[in-house]
Tab-separated table of C-alpha atoms in Angstrom:
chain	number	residue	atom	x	y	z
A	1	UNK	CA	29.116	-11.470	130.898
A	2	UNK	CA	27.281	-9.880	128.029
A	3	UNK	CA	27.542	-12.876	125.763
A	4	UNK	CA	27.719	-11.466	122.223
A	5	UNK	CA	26.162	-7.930	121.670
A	6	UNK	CA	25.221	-6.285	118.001
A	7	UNK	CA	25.414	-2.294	117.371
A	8	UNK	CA	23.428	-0.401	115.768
A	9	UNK	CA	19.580	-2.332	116.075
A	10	UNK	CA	18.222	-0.195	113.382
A	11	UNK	CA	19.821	1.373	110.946
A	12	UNK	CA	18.001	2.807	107.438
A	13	UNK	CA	20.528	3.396	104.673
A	14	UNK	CA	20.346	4.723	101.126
A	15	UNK	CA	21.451	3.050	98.338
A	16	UNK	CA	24.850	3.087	97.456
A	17	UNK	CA	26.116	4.113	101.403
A	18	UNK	CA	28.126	2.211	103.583
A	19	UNK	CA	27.948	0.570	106.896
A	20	UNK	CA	29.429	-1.585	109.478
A	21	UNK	CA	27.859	-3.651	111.533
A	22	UNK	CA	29.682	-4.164	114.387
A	23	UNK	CA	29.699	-7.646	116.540
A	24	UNK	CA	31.716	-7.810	120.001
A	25	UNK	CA	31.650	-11.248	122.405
A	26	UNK	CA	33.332	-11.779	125.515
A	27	UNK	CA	33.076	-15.582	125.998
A	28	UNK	CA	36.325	-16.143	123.843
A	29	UNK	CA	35.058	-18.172	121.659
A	30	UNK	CA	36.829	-19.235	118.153
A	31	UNK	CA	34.262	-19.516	116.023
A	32	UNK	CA	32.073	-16.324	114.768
A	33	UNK	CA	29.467	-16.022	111.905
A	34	UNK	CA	27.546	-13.515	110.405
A	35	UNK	CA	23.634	-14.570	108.926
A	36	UNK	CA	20.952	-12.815	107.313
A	37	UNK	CA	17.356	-13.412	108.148
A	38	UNK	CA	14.435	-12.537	105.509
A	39	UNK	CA	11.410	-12.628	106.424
A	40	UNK	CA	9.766	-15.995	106.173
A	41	UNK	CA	12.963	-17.231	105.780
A	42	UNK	CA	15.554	-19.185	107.532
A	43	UNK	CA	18.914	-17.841	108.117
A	44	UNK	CA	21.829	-17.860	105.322
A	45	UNK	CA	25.874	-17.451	106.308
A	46	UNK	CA	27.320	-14.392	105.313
A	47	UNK	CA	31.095	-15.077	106.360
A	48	UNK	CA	32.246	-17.151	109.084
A	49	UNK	CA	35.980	-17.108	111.362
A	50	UNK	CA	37.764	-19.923	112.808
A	51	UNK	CA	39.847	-17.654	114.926
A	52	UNK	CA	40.918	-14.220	114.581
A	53	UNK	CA	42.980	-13.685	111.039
A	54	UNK	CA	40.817	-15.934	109.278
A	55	UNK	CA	37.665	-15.473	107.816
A	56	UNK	CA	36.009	-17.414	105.083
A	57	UNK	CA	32.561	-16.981	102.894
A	58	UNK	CA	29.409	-18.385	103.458
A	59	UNK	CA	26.206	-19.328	101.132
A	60	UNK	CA	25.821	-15.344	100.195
A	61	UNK	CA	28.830	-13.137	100.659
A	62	UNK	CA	28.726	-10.719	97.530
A	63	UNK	CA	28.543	-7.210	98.541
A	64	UNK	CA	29.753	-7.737	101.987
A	65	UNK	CA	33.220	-8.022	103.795
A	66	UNK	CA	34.439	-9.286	107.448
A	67	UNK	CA	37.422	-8.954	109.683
A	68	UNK	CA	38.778	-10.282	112.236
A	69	UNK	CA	41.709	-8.707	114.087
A	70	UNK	CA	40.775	-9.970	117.213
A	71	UNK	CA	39.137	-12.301	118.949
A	72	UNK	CA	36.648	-10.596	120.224
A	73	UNK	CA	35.726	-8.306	117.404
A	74	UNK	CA	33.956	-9.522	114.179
A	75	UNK	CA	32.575	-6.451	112.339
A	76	UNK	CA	30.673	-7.153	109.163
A	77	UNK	CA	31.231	-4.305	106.004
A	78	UNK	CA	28.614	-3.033	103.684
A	79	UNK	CA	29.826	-0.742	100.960
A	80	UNK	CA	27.809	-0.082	98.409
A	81	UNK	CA	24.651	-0.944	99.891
A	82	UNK	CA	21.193	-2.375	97.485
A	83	UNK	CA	17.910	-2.792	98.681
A	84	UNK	CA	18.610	-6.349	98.079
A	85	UNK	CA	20.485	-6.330	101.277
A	86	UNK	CA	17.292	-4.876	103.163
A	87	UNK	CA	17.526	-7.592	106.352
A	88	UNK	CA	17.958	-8.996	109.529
A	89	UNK	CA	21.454	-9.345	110.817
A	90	UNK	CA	22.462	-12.095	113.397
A	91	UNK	CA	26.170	-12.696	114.281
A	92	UNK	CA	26.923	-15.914	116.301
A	93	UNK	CA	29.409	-17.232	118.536
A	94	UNK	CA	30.377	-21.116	119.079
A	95	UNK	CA	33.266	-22.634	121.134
A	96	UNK	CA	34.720	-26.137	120.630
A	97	UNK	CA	31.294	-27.434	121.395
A	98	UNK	CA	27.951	-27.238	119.427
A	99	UNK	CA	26.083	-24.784	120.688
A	100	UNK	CA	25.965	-21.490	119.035
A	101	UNK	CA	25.278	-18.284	120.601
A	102	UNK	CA	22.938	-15.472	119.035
A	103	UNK	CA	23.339	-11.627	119.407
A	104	UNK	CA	19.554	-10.140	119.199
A	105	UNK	CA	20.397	-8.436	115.687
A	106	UNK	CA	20.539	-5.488	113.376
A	107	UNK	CA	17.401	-4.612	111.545
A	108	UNK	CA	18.878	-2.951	108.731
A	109	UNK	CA	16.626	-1.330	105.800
A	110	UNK	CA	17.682	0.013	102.325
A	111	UNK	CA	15.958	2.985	100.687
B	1	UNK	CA	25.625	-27.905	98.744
B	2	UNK	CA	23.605	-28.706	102.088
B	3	UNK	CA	19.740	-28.063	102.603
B	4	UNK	CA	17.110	-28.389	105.067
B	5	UNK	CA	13.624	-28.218	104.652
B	6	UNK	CA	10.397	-27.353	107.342
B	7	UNK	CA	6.941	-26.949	106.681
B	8	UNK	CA	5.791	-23.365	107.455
B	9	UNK	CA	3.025	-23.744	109.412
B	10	UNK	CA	1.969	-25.773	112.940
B	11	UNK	CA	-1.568	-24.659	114.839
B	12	UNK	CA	-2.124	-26.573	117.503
B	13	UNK	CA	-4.529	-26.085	120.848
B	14	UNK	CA	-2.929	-25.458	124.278
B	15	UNK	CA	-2.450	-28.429	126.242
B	16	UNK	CA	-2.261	-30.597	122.712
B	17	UNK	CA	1.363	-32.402	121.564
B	18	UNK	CA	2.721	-30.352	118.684
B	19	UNK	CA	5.367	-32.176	116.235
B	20	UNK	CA	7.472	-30.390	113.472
B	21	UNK	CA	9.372	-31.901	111.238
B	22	UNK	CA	12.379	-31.470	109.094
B	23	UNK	CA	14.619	-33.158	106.613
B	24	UNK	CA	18.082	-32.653	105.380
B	25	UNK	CA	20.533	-33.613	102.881
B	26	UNK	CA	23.745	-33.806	104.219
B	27	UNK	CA	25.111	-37.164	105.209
B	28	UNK	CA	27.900	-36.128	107.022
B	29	UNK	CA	26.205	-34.090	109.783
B	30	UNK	CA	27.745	-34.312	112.600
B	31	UNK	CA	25.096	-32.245	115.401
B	32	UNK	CA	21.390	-31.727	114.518
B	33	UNK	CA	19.755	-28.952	116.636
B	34	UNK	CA	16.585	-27.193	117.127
B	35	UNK	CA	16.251	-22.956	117.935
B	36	UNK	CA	13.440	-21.658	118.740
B	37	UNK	CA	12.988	-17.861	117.660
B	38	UNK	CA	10.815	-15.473	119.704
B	39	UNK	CA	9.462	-11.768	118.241
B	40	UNK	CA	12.262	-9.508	117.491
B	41	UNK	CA	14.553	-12.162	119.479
B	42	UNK	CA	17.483	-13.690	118.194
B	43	UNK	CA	17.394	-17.239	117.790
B	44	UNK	CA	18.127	-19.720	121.142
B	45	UNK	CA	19.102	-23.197	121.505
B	46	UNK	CA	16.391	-25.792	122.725
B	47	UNK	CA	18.183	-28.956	122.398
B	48	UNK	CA	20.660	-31.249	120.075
B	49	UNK	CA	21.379	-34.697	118.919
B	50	UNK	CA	23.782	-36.503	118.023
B	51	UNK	CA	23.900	-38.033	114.230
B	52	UNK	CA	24.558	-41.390	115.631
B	53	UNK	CA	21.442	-41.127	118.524
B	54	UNK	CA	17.962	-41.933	117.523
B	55	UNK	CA	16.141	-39.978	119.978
B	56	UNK	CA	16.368	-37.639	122.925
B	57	UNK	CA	14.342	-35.959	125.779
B	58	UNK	CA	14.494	-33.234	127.559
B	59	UNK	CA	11.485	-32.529	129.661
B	60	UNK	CA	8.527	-31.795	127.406
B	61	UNK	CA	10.993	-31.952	124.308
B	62	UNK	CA	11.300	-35.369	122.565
B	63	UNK	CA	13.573	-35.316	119.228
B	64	UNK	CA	13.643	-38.278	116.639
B	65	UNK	CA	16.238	-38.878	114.269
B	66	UNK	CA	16.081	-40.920	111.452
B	67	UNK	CA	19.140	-41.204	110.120
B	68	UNK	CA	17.969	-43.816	106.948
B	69	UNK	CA	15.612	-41.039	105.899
B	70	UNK	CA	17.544	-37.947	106.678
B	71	UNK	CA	14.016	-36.903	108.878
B	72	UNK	CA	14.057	-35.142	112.319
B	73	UNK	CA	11.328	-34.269	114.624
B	74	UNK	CA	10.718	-32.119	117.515
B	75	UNK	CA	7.839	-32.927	119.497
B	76	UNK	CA	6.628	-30.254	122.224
B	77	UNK	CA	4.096	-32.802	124.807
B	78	UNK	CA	1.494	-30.447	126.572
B	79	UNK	CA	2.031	-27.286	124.437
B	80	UNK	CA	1.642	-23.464	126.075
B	81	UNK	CA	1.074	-20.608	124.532
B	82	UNK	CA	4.439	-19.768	125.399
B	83	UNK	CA	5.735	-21.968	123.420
B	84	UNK	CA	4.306	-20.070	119.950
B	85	UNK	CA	7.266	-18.873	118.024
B	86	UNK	CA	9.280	-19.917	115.299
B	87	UNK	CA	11.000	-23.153	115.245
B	88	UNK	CA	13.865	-23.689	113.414
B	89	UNK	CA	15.535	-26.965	112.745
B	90	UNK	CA	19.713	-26.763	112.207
B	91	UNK	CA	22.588	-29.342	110.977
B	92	UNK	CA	26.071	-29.099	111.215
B	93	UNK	CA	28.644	-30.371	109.398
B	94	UNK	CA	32.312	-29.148	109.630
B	95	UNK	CA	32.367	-25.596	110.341
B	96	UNK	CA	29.131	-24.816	109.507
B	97	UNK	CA	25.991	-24.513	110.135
B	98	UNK	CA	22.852	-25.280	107.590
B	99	UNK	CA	19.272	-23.901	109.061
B	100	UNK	CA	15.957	-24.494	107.532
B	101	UNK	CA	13.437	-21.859	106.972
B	102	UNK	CA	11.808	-22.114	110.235
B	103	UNK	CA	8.154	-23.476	111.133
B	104	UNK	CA	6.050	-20.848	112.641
B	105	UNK	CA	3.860	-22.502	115.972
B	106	UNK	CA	0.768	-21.032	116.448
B	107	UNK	CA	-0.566	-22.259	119.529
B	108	UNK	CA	-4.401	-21.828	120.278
B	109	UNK	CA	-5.640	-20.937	123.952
């Protein structure tokens, strides 16, 4: 099993371009969230899914959007993208239990 | 809305105890967790408790909870410089999760 896995690891964009991050897991789990990680800092939610065709917003979800079509697929959408959005991307996987599961992130850097 | 705070810092010598702390807001957390975070890692689960437990071990891991005071500690017994990373202290309520900022462990050989 690959657990949950994160494409691209780097990626430098200019302002005003648009990504996706993409975020696959094969563990079928029901729960998926996307967090940001500044440096020094602890980790705030992006957007979160109970199951696939629903998604909901975290603490900080301006200039971003999610889907999720499936359950294995949780991609996370950039479009316009600000330095302020210069970061470290984690998405995260949890089951009907506690634990959550990390990908090893996107280190994504606005010019 | 929910917050969790950590001091930043922990230096401690190898072989020493270390202890970091944190303390929350949210009175209805349900699970209250500690990750440890590794160099260009993603961040891993070390161990849980349960809101209505008071303390747990797991090998050289001992966590407190005081519920009262909203206070949580993770104490590391014989520390290795293996253990240096970033600690990160977690509650859960609901749906989601609420992470401090991390404390970063320094440990000195």
């Amino acid at each position: 099993n690959a657990g949950v896995t994160q494409t691209p690891k780097f990626r430098i964009l200019k302002i005003g371009q648009s990504m996706t991050l993409q975020c696959a897991q094969d563990m079928n789990h029901n729960y998926m969230y996307w967090y940001r990680q500044d440096p020094g800092m602890g980790l705030k939610l992006i957007y979160y899914s109970v199951g696939a065709g629903i998604t909901d917003k975290g603490e900080v979800p301006n200039g971003y959007n999610v889907s999720r079509s499936t359950t294995e697929d949780f991609p996370l959408r950039l479009e316009l993208a600000a330095p302020s959005q210069t970061s470290v991307y984690f998405c995260a996987t949890k089951d009907r239990a506690h634990e959550q599961f990390f990908g090893p992130g996107t280190r994504l850097t606005v010019l | 809305g929910e917050d969790v705070e950590q001091s930043l810092f922990l230096s401690v010598r190898e072989g020493d105890s270390s202890v970091i702390n944190c303390t929350y807001t949210d009175s209805s957390s349900t699970y209250l967790y500690w990750y440890k975070q590794e160099p260009g890692a993603g961040l891993q689960l070390l161990t849980y408790i349960f809101s209505n437990m008071d303390m747990k071990q797991d090998q050289r891991l001992t966590v407190l909870l005081n519920k009262k005071d909203k206070h949580l500690s993770l104490r590391i017994a014989d520390t290795q410089t293996g253990d240096s990373a970033i600690y990160f202290c977690a509650e859960a309520s609901y749906q989601k999760v609420t992470f401090g900022t991390g404390t970063k462990l320094q440990v000195i050989p």
